[in-house]
């Protein structure tokens, strides 16, 4: 899918507005859009919104064999998915250049800065370690994906609890959550990223660019830093040259912003923990319900638990089943025993395209029709000249190279039909045919215009 | 059907049983309504509208544009292919615009249109089976407001419902704002609005006001426009 | 004779137009189960998937954890066939309708929540639909009692899970998917109770649209 193209007048206007230090939402140049952090029902699930940009992160854990070069350390695996719902130009499955950029930035920020103590994830050295997997899904792209993803990832990691493990000698017991309380990950520090967009060859810069601003910017710089002013990551991209004093200036601004965001994360984590402990409701549904009841937003609707009137269901169901049962019984009684009764002359056809599909029954098509069902050992088998075999379906993988073949344009004569039935009856329902694709054993069964696919 | 005019309808609602009415009736159904055997059924959720004598349609707040013949749209040129420009109008297929479809265009006198320019055009051919075609002249050969939009100004993307609301209501956010601010506007039925004011500040203010007025009632729109005008003039 | 143990649907909540980039979007909550659906359409389609006489419906379902596998593909196919029935695809040939679903929280009845979110998002996008669709999940527990809108624990403990999708015009069944063992009596009871429940869900859809457009003149 294509996103709508950027027109010249739009580009010119946005650049003119930025030159006057005006932004569309009326923000200052160093101000973030409102950040909302919500936690889900599961541990390690976090949803972050910066303005209209939305990201969902989920942390999960698994026991794996550690790397040979690092037998004492667990593994932190980051996966950022740019979902097509975020932007029409993102493709599902394939990771674009931008996706790789976001992925690598997040890996360097979280994994390489050692924000999680990997040695604490070791269960048994060289044999069992925890693999912590962080899946970040981008839900809506309105600029500044790297910042939003970093907040979501680190908040989810701080929110997550892994199952408790006891090791006694060679035995390792992983306790389920109802037996022993889950254990939090040991988070050393909270690294966050701040994105700067550069315009006019570096003379103007903006913090937290929206999608519109990102499209017209010259380049961007992403600074990864924590509250203690320790730089974790620096990433510059785009077509511009960055001066040394600009980098220092950006790092200072980033340190200030990161301090505020870290406080916000800690605040929301505490609130969520308190809600869980005190037995109150928590999760996305609760947050949505709160918002609806608090503010009269026309786009949100909420209804409490509803009961469904199912008093007559049992009786009605019994009536239906009985009626159906009577009908089936009547059909069974009326059917002739011992004969295969074909209600309507026709052919059972397998799907002819290689992807599979529905099996259909086609009503009688008469005249020179032939059947390909043929036993290669049966010397009395008639000459079968099927007109067009458009596809072949391999049904059984028995050692005998016998494959049931039917075709979409298959037509039967009366003669071959009865013989086919006889053949089927004699052999208890299994039909053999020519082998598919492989060696052509003789000329039997091959007629005019027969094609093997 | 007459009882539901101005009310909200959802897909699957059956509006009129044609068998019931005796004699010949001629009913024209527009977007959002379809003839389903002997009924007229609703296919989009929105408000049922009516125009004399018997034209009915559903106003839906959708974002994606489906081309319809005769619509005035604002397109963005994406490519030049020989004698034809490929213009993106927000539909599933890019539309084509011939270089001869401009006022006073000849084989030698080609329009000065580059990739990325905005153009105000009318849909000449638009049906579900063909590629849409645009023209920038009317049947008399005059431009009558159509043509290339200058590079000054801002292109705003909004929903189709909002655009129809702006064009339908006589008193809308644009008229309220126009009493105090001077601006030039071109409205495309494909959800694009080209806006040009004297200053950047005014343009930003008006575009924000337009976007916010979508689900508001008339009174709320009036109050909001007044606030916007006050804040702009307060600083001047 | 089996009887209904739980005939309560958990509280519903929905939010429309929650995403700005897609043509239509909706978040649907059934109790604690939350699914976010986004719809694009009609958009351009790749030549390989193009149909000359109708729109190609493409469903992408993304689980929260891990890479999508076979189970997700099966869910996508079910939702695709349900949506193809209700969308008027013949009105937009050589285009595609792309539906993207994201699992946000799963505490049971995930498939029915996905289909409900899908329907809300399609309504929000304004794509021509023949009628609305809703889905209800039911479970038959070990004693043979029917449970409507089960939680994950109830689904795991039960001996069968049945999901039905209904259309709003005739309340007929569009899609059925089941797993587990159940008798015909139990099947009919599940079907009928799900049908009764679907009426409530359609009412909810109507109310949410009425609320959204309540101030528009």
CSV table of C-alpha atoms in Angstrom, one decimal, chain A residues 13-352:
chain,number,residue,atom,x,y,z
A,13,UNK,CA,4.8,25.4,4.4
A,14,UNK,CA,6.0,23.1,7.2
A,15,UNK,CA,9.6,24.3,6.6
A,16,UNK,CA,8.4,27.9,6.8
A,17,UNK,CA,6.5,27.3,10.0
A,18,UNK,CA,9.5,25.6,11.6
A,19,UNK,CA,11.7,28.5,10.6
A,20,UNK,CA,9.4,30.7,12.6
A,21,UNK,CA,9.6,28.1,15.5
A,22,UNK,CA,5.9,27.3,15.1
A,23,UNK,CA,4.6,23.8,15.4
A,24,UNK,CA,1.2,22.5,14.4
A,25,UNK,CA,0.2,21.5,17.8
A,26,UNK,CA,1.5,24.7,19.3
A,27,UNK,CA,4.3,23.1,21.3
A,28,UNK,CA,7.6,24.6,22.1
A,29,UNK,CA,10.6,23.2,20.2
A,30,UNK,CA,12.0,21.2,23.2
A,31,UNK,CA,8.6,20.0,24.5
A,32,UNK,CA,7.3,16.4,24.2
A,33,UNK,CA,3.7,15.6,23.3
A,34,UNK,CA,1.6,14.2,26.2
A,35,UNK,CA,2.9,10.8,27.1
A,36,UNK,CA,0.4,8.2,28.4
A,37,UNK,CA,1.7,4.8,29.8
A,38,UNK,CA,-0.8,2.0,30.4
A,39,UNK,CA,-0.2,-1.5,31.7
A,40,UNK,CA,-2.1,-4.5,30.6
A,41,UNK,CA,-3.6,-7.4,32.5
A,42,UNK,CA,-0.6,-9.6,31.8
A,43,UNK,CA,2.7,-8.9,33.5
A,44,UNK,CA,5.2,-7.2,31.1
A,45,UNK,CA,2.5,-5.7,28.9
A,46,UNK,CA,2.8,-2.0,28.3
A,47,UNK,CA,1.1,0.4,25.9
A,48,UNK,CA,2.7,3.9,25.4
A,49,UNK,CA,1.2,6.8,23.6
A,50,UNK,CA,3.2,9.9,22.6
A,51,UNK,CA,0.6,12.2,21.1
A,52,UNK,CA,-1.0,10.0,18.4
A,53,UNK,CA,2.0,7.5,18.1
A,54,UNK,CA,1.1,4.3,19.8
A,55,UNK,CA,3.3,1.3,20.7
A,56,UNK,CA,2.5,-1.9,22.5
A,57,UNK,CA,5.3,-4.0,24.1
A,58,UNK,CA,5.1,-7.4,25.6
A,59,UNK,CA,7.8,-9.2,27.5
A,60,UNK,CA,7.9,-13.0,27.8
A,61,UNK,CA,10.5,-15.5,29.0
A,62,UNK,CA,11.7,-18.9,28.0
A,63,UNK,CA,14.4,-21.4,29.2
A,64,UNK,CA,17.1,-22.0,26.6
A,65,UNK,CA,20.6,-23.3,26.2
A,66,UNK,CA,23.0,-20.3,26.5
A,67,UNK,CA,25.5,-19.3,23.9
A,68,UNK,CA,28.8,-21.1,24.1
A,69,UNK,CA,30.8,-18.0,24.4
A,70,UNK,CA,28.7,-16.7,27.3
A,71,UNK,CA,27.6,-19.7,29.4
A,72,UNK,CA,26.7,-17.6,32.4
A,73,UNK,CA,24.5,-15.1,30.8
A,74,UNK,CA,20.9,-15.0,29.8
A,75,UNK,CA,19.7,-13.6,26.5
A,76,UNK,CA,17.7,-10.5,25.8
A,77,UNK,CA,16.0,-10.6,22.5
A,78,UNK,CA,14.4,-7.5,21.0
A,79,UNK,CA,11.9,-7.7,18.1
A,80,UNK,CA,10.2,-4.6,16.8
A,81,UNK,CA,7.3,-5.1,14.4
A,82,UNK,CA,6.2,-2.3,12.2
A,83,UNK,CA,2.6,-3.4,11.7
A,84,UNK,CA,0.7,-2.3,8.6
A,85,UNK,CA,-1.9,-0.7,10.9
A,86,UNK,CA,0.7,1.9,11.9
A,87,UNK,CA,1.3,3.2,8.4
A,88,UNK,CA,0.1,2.0,5.0
A,89,UNK,CA,3.6,1.8,3.7
A,90,UNK,CA,4.7,-0.7,6.3
A,91,UNK,CA,4.5,-4.3,5.1
A,92,UNK,CA,3.7,-7.3,7.2
A,93,UNK,CA,6.4,-9.9,7.4
A,94,UNK,CA,9.0,-8.0,5.5
A,95,UNK,CA,11.2,-5.7,7.5
A,96,UNK,CA,11.9,-2.4,5.7
A,97,UNK,CA,15.1,-0.3,6.2
A,98,UNK,CA,13.3,1.8,8.7
A,99,UNK,CA,12.2,-1.2,10.6
A,100,UNK,CA,15.8,-2.4,10.8
A,101,UNK,CA,16.9,1.0,11.9
A,102,UNK,CA,14.4,1.1,14.8
A,103,UNK,CA,15.2,-2.5,15.7
A,104,UNK,CA,19.0,-1.9,15.9
A,105,UNK,CA,18.6,1.4,17.8
A,106,UNK,CA,16.5,-0.3,20.4
A,107,UNK,CA,18.9,-3.3,20.6
A,108,UNK,CA,21.9,-1.0,21.2
A,109,UNK,CA,19.9,1.1,23.7
A,110,UNK,CA,18.7,-1.8,25.8
A,111,UNK,CA,20.9,-4.8,25.2
A,112,UNK,CA,24.3,-3.2,24.7
A,113,UNK,CA,23.9,-0.8,27.5
A,114,UNK,CA,23.3,-3.7,29.9
A,115,UNK,CA,20.2,-2.3,31.4
A,116,UNK,CA,19.1,-5.8,32.5
A,117,UNK,CA,21.6,-7.9,34.5
A,118,UNK,CA,22.0,-10.9,32.2
A,119,UNK,CA,24.0,-12.9,34.8
A,120,UNK,CA,21.0,-13.0,37.1
A,121,UNK,CA,19.1,-14.8,34.3
A,122,UNK,CA,21.4,-17.8,34.6
A,123,UNK,CA,19.8,-20.9,36.0
A,124,UNK,CA,22.5,-23.5,35.4
A,125,UNK,CA,25.8,-22.4,33.9
A,126,UNK,CA,26.3,-23.7,30.4
A,127,UNK,CA,23.0,-25.5,30.4
A,128,UNK,CA,19.9,-23.5,31.2
A,129,UNK,CA,19.4,-19.7,31.1
A,130,UNK,CA,16.4,-17.5,30.7
A,131,UNK,CA,15.8,-15.9,27.4
A,132,UNK,CA,13.8,-12.6,27.8
A,133,UNK,CA,12.0,-11.7,24.7
A,134,UNK,CA,10.6,-8.2,24.1
A,135,UNK,CA,8.1,-7.9,21.3
A,136,UNK,CA,7.3,-4.3,20.4
A,137,UNK,CA,4.4,-3.7,18.1
A,138,UNK,CA,4.0,-0.3,16.5
A,139,UNK,CA,0.2,0.4,16.3
A,140,UNK,CA,0.1,4.0,15.0
A,141,UNK,CA,2.9,6.0,13.4
A,142,UNK,CA,2.8,9.7,14.0
A,143,UNK,CA,6.5,10.3,14.3
A,144,UNK,CA,9.1,9.5,16.9
A,145,UNK,CA,8.8,5.7,16.8
A,146,UNK,CA,12.2,5.1,18.4
A,147,UNK,CA,11.4,7.1,21.6
A,148,UNK,CA,8.0,5.6,22.0
A,149,UNK,CA,9.3,2.1,21.5
A,150,UNK,CA,12.1,2.6,24.0
A,151,UNK,CA,9.7,3.9,26.7
A,152,UNK,CA,7.4,0.9,26.0
A,153,UNK,CA,10.2,-1.6,26.1
A,154,UNK,CA,11.9,-0.5,29.3
A,155,UNK,CA,8.5,0.0,31.1
A,156,UNK,CA,7.5,-3.5,30.0
A,157,UNK,CA,10.8,-4.9,31.3
A,158,UNK,CA,10.4,-3.1,34.6
A,159,UNK,CA,6.8,-4.4,34.8
A,160,UNK,CA,7.6,-8.0,34.0
A,161,UNK,CA,7.8,-10.8,36.5
A,162,UNK,CA,9.5,-14.1,35.7
A,163,UNK,CA,8.7,-17.4,37.4
A,164,UNK,CA,10.8,-18.3,40.4
A,165,UNK,CA,13.4,-21.0,40.0
A,166,UNK,CA,15.0,-23.3,42.6
A,167,UNK,CA,18.1,-25.3,41.7
A,168,UNK,CA,19.0,-28.2,44.0
A,169,UNK,CA,22.0,-30.1,42.6
A,170,UNK,CA,21.2,-31.2,39.2
A,171,UNK,CA,17.4,-30.6,39.6
A,172,UNK,CA,15.9,-27.4,38.4
A,173,UNK,CA,12.3,-26.6,39.4
A,174,UNK,CA,10.5,-23.7,37.8
A,175,UNK,CA,7.6,-22.8,40.1
A,176,UNK,CA,4.3,-21.9,38.5
A,177,UNK,CA,2.8,-18.6,39.4
A,178,UNK,CA,0.2,-20.0,41.9
A,179,UNK,CA,2.9,-21.7,43.9
A,180,UNK,CA,5.5,-19.0,44.3
A,181,UNK,CA,5.4,-15.3,43.6
A,182,UNK,CA,7.0,-14.3,40.4
A,183,UNK,CA,10.3,-12.5,40.6
A,184,UNK,CA,11.1,-9.1,38.9
A,185,UNK,CA,14.0,-8.7,36.5
A,186,UNK,CA,17.0,-6.9,37.9
A,187,UNK,CA,16.9,-3.6,36.0
A,188,UNK,CA,20.2,-1.8,36.5
A,189,UNK,CA,19.2,1.5,35.0
A,190,UNK,CA,16.5,3.0,32.8
A,191,UNK,CA,17.9,4.1,29.4
A,192,UNK,CA,15.6,6.1,27.2
A,193,UNK,CA,16.0,7.8,23.9
A,194,UNK,CA,15.3,11.3,22.8
A,195,UNK,CA,14.9,12.1,19.1
A,196,UNK,CA,16.0,15.4,17.6
A,197,UNK,CA,15.0,16.5,14.1
A,198,UNK,CA,17.3,18.9,12.3
A,199,UNK,CA,16.2,21.5,9.7
A,200,UNK,CA,17.9,24.1,7.7
A,201,UNK,CA,21.3,22.4,7.8
A,202,UNK,CA,21.3,22.0,11.5
A,203,UNK,CA,20.3,25.5,12.4
A,204,UNK,CA,16.9,24.6,13.8
A,205,UNK,CA,16.2,21.5,15.8
A,206,UNK,CA,13.0,20.1,17.3
A,207,UNK,CA,12.4,17.5,19.9
A,208,UNK,CA,9.8,14.7,19.4
A,209,UNK,CA,9.0,15.3,15.7
A,210,UNK,CA,5.6,14.4,14.3
A,211,UNK,CA,5.3,12.4,11.1
A,212,UNK,CA,4.8,15.6,9.1
A,213,UNK,CA,8.0,17.1,10.5
A,214,UNK,CA,9.9,13.9,10.0
A,215,UNK,CA,9.0,13.9,6.3
A,216,UNK,CA,10.6,17.3,5.7
A,217,UNK,CA,13.5,17.1,8.1
A,218,UNK,CA,17.1,17.1,6.9
A,219,UNK,CA,18.3,14.5,9.3
A,220,UNK,CA,17.8,13.2,12.9
A,221,UNK,CA,19.8,12.4,15.9
A,222,UNK,CA,18.7,9.9,18.5
A,223,UNK,CA,20.4,10.3,21.9
A,224,UNK,CA,20.1,7.3,24.3
A,225,UNK,CA,20.7,8.4,27.9
A,226,UNK,CA,19.6,7.6,31.4
A,227,UNK,CA,18.7,9.6,34.4
A,228,UNK,CA,22.3,9.7,35.7
A,229,UNK,CA,23.4,11.4,32.5
A,230,UNK,CA,25.2,8.3,31.2
A,231,UNK,CA,25.1,8.1,27.5
A,232,UNK,CA,24.0,4.7,26.2
A,233,UNK,CA,23.5,5.3,22.5
A,234,UNK,CA,24.0,7.9,19.8
A,235,UNK,CA,22.5,7.5,16.3
A,236,UNK,CA,22.7,10.1,13.6
A,237,UNK,CA,21.0,9.7,10.2
A,238,UNK,CA,20.0,11.8,7.3
A,239,UNK,CA,21.7,14.2,4.9
A,240,UNK,CA,23.3,16.8,7.1
A,241,UNK,CA,26.5,17.5,9.0
A,242,UNK,CA,26.3,17.7,12.7
A,243,UNK,CA,28.6,20.1,14.6
A,244,UNK,CA,30.2,19.2,17.9
A,245,UNK,CA,28.5,21.9,20.0
A,246,UNK,CA,25.2,20.8,18.6
A,247,UNK,CA,25.8,17.2,19.9
A,248,UNK,CA,26.6,18.6,23.4
A,249,UNK,CA,23.5,20.8,23.3
A,250,UNK,CA,21.3,17.9,22.4
A,251,UNK,CA,22.7,15.6,25.1
A,252,UNK,CA,22.0,18.3,27.7
A,253,UNK,CA,18.4,18.7,26.5
A,254,UNK,CA,18.0,14.9,26.3
A,255,UNK,CA,19.2,14.5,29.9
A,256,UNK,CA,16.5,16.9,31.1
A,257,UNK,CA,13.7,15.2,29.2
A,258,UNK,CA,14.8,11.7,30.2
A,259,UNK,CA,14.6,12.7,33.8
A,260,UNK,CA,11.0,13.7,33.5
A,261,UNK,CA,10.0,10.5,31.5
A,262,UNK,CA,11.8,8.2,34.0
A,263,UNK,CA,9.8,9.8,36.8
A,264,UNK,CA,6.6,9.2,34.8
A,265,UNK,CA,7.5,5.5,34.3
A,266,UNK,CA,8.2,5.0,37.9
A,267,UNK,CA,5.1,6.7,38.9
A,268,UNK,CA,2.8,4.6,36.7
A,269,UNK,CA,4.6,1.4,37.7
A,270,UNK,CA,3.9,2.2,41.4
A,271,UNK,CA,0.2,2.9,40.7
A,272,UNK,CA,-0.2,-0.3,38.8
A,273,UNK,CA,1.5,-2.4,41.5
A,274,UNK,CA,-0.7,-0.7,44.2
A,275,UNK,CA,-3.8,-1.5,42.2
A,276,UNK,CA,-2.8,-5.2,41.8
A,277,UNK,CA,-2.0,-5.5,45.5
A,278,UNK,CA,-5.1,-3.9,46.7
A,279,UNK,CA,-7.3,-6.1,44.5
A,280,UNK,CA,-8.6,-3.3,42.4
A,281,UNK,CA,-9.1,-3.8,38.7
A,282,UNK,CA,-6.2,-3.2,36.3
A,283,UNK,CA,-5.4,-3.6,32.7
A,284,UNK,CA,-6.4,-1.9,29.4
A,285,UNK,CA,-10.1,-2.6,29.8
A,286,UNK,CA,-10.1,-0.8,33.1
A,287,UNK,CA,-8.2,2.1,31.7
A,288,UNK,CA,-10.6,2.4,28.8
A,289,UNK,CA,-13.6,2.2,31.1
A,290,UNK,CA,-12.1,4.9,33.4
A,291,UNK,CA,-11.6,7.2,30.5
A,292,UNK,CA,-15.1,6.7,29.2
A,293,UNK,CA,-16.7,7.3,32.5
A,294,UNK,CA,-14.5,10.3,33.2
A,295,UNK,CA,-14.7,12.2,30.0
A,296,UNK,CA,-17.7,12.2,27.6
A,297,UNK,CA,-15.8,11.1,24.5
A,298,UNK,CA,-18.2,10.4,21.6
A,299,UNK,CA,-16.0,7.8,20.1
A,300,UNK,CA,-15.9,5.5,23.2
A,301,UNK,CA,-18.8,3.4,24.4
A,302,UNK,CA,-19.1,1.1,27.3
A,303,UNK,CA,-21.7,-1.2,28.6
A,304,UNK,CA,-21.7,-3.3,31.8
A,305,UNK,CA,-22.0,-7.0,32.0
A,306,UNK,CA,-25.3,-8.1,30.4
A,307,UNK,CA,-27.3,-11.2,31.0
A,308,UNK,CA,-28.8,-13.2,28.2
A,309,UNK,CA,-32.2,-14.7,28.4
A,310,UNK,CA,-31.6,-18.4,27.8
A,311,UNK,CA,-34.5,-20.0,29.5
A,312,UNK,CA,-36.0,-21.5,26.5
A,313,UNK,CA,-32.8,-22.7,24.9
A,314,UNK,CA,-32.7,-26.2,26.4
A,315,UNK,CA,-36.2,-27.0,25.2
A,316,UNK,CA,-35.7,-25.5,21.7
A,317,UNK,CA,-32.4,-27.3,21.3
A,318,UNK,CA,-34.0,-30.7,22.2
A,319,UNK,CA,-36.8,-30.1,19.7
A,320,UNK,CA,-34.3,-29.3,16.9
A,321,UNK,CA,-32.1,-32.3,17.7
A,322,UNK,CA,-35.1,-34.7,17.9
A,323,UNK,CA,-36.6,-33.4,14.6
A,324,UNK,CA,-33.2,-33.8,12.9
A,325,UNK,CA,-32.7,-37.2,14.4
A,326,UNK,CA,-36.1,-38.3,13.1
A,327,UNK,CA,-35.2,-37.1,9.6
A,328,UNK,CA,-31.8,-38.9,9.6
A,329,UNK,CA,-33.5,-42.1,10.8
A,330,UNK,CA,-36.0,-41.9,8.0
A,331,UNK,CA,-33.3,-41.5,5.4
A,332,UNK,CA,-31.4,-44.5,6.8
A,333,UNK,CA,-34.5,-46.6,6.7
A,334,UNK,CA,-35.3,-45.7,3.2
A,335,UNK,CA,-31.9,-46.3,1.8
A,336,UNK,CA,-31.4,-49.6,0.0
A,337,UNK,CA,-29.0,-51.7,1.8
A,338,UNK,CA,-26.0,-53.2,0.0
A,339,UNK,CA,-26.1,-50.8,-2.9
A,340,UNK,CA,-24.3,-47.7,-3.3
A,341,UNK,CA,-27.1,-45.4,-4.3
A,342,UNK,CA,-26.0,-42.5,-6.3
A,343,UNK,CA,-28.7,-39.9,-6.0
A,344,UNK,CA,-27.6,-37.8,-9.0
A,345,UNK,CA,-25.1,-39.0,-11.6
A,346,UNK,CA,-22.1,-36.8,-11.3
A,347,UNK,CA,-18.5,-36.7,-10.3
A,348,UNK,CA,-16.7,-36.1,-7.1
A,349,UNK,CA,-14.0,-33.6,-7.9
A,350,UNK,CA,-11.0,-32.7,-5.9
A,351,UNK,CA,-9.7,-29.2,-6.1
A,352,UNK,CA,-7.5,-28.8,-9.1
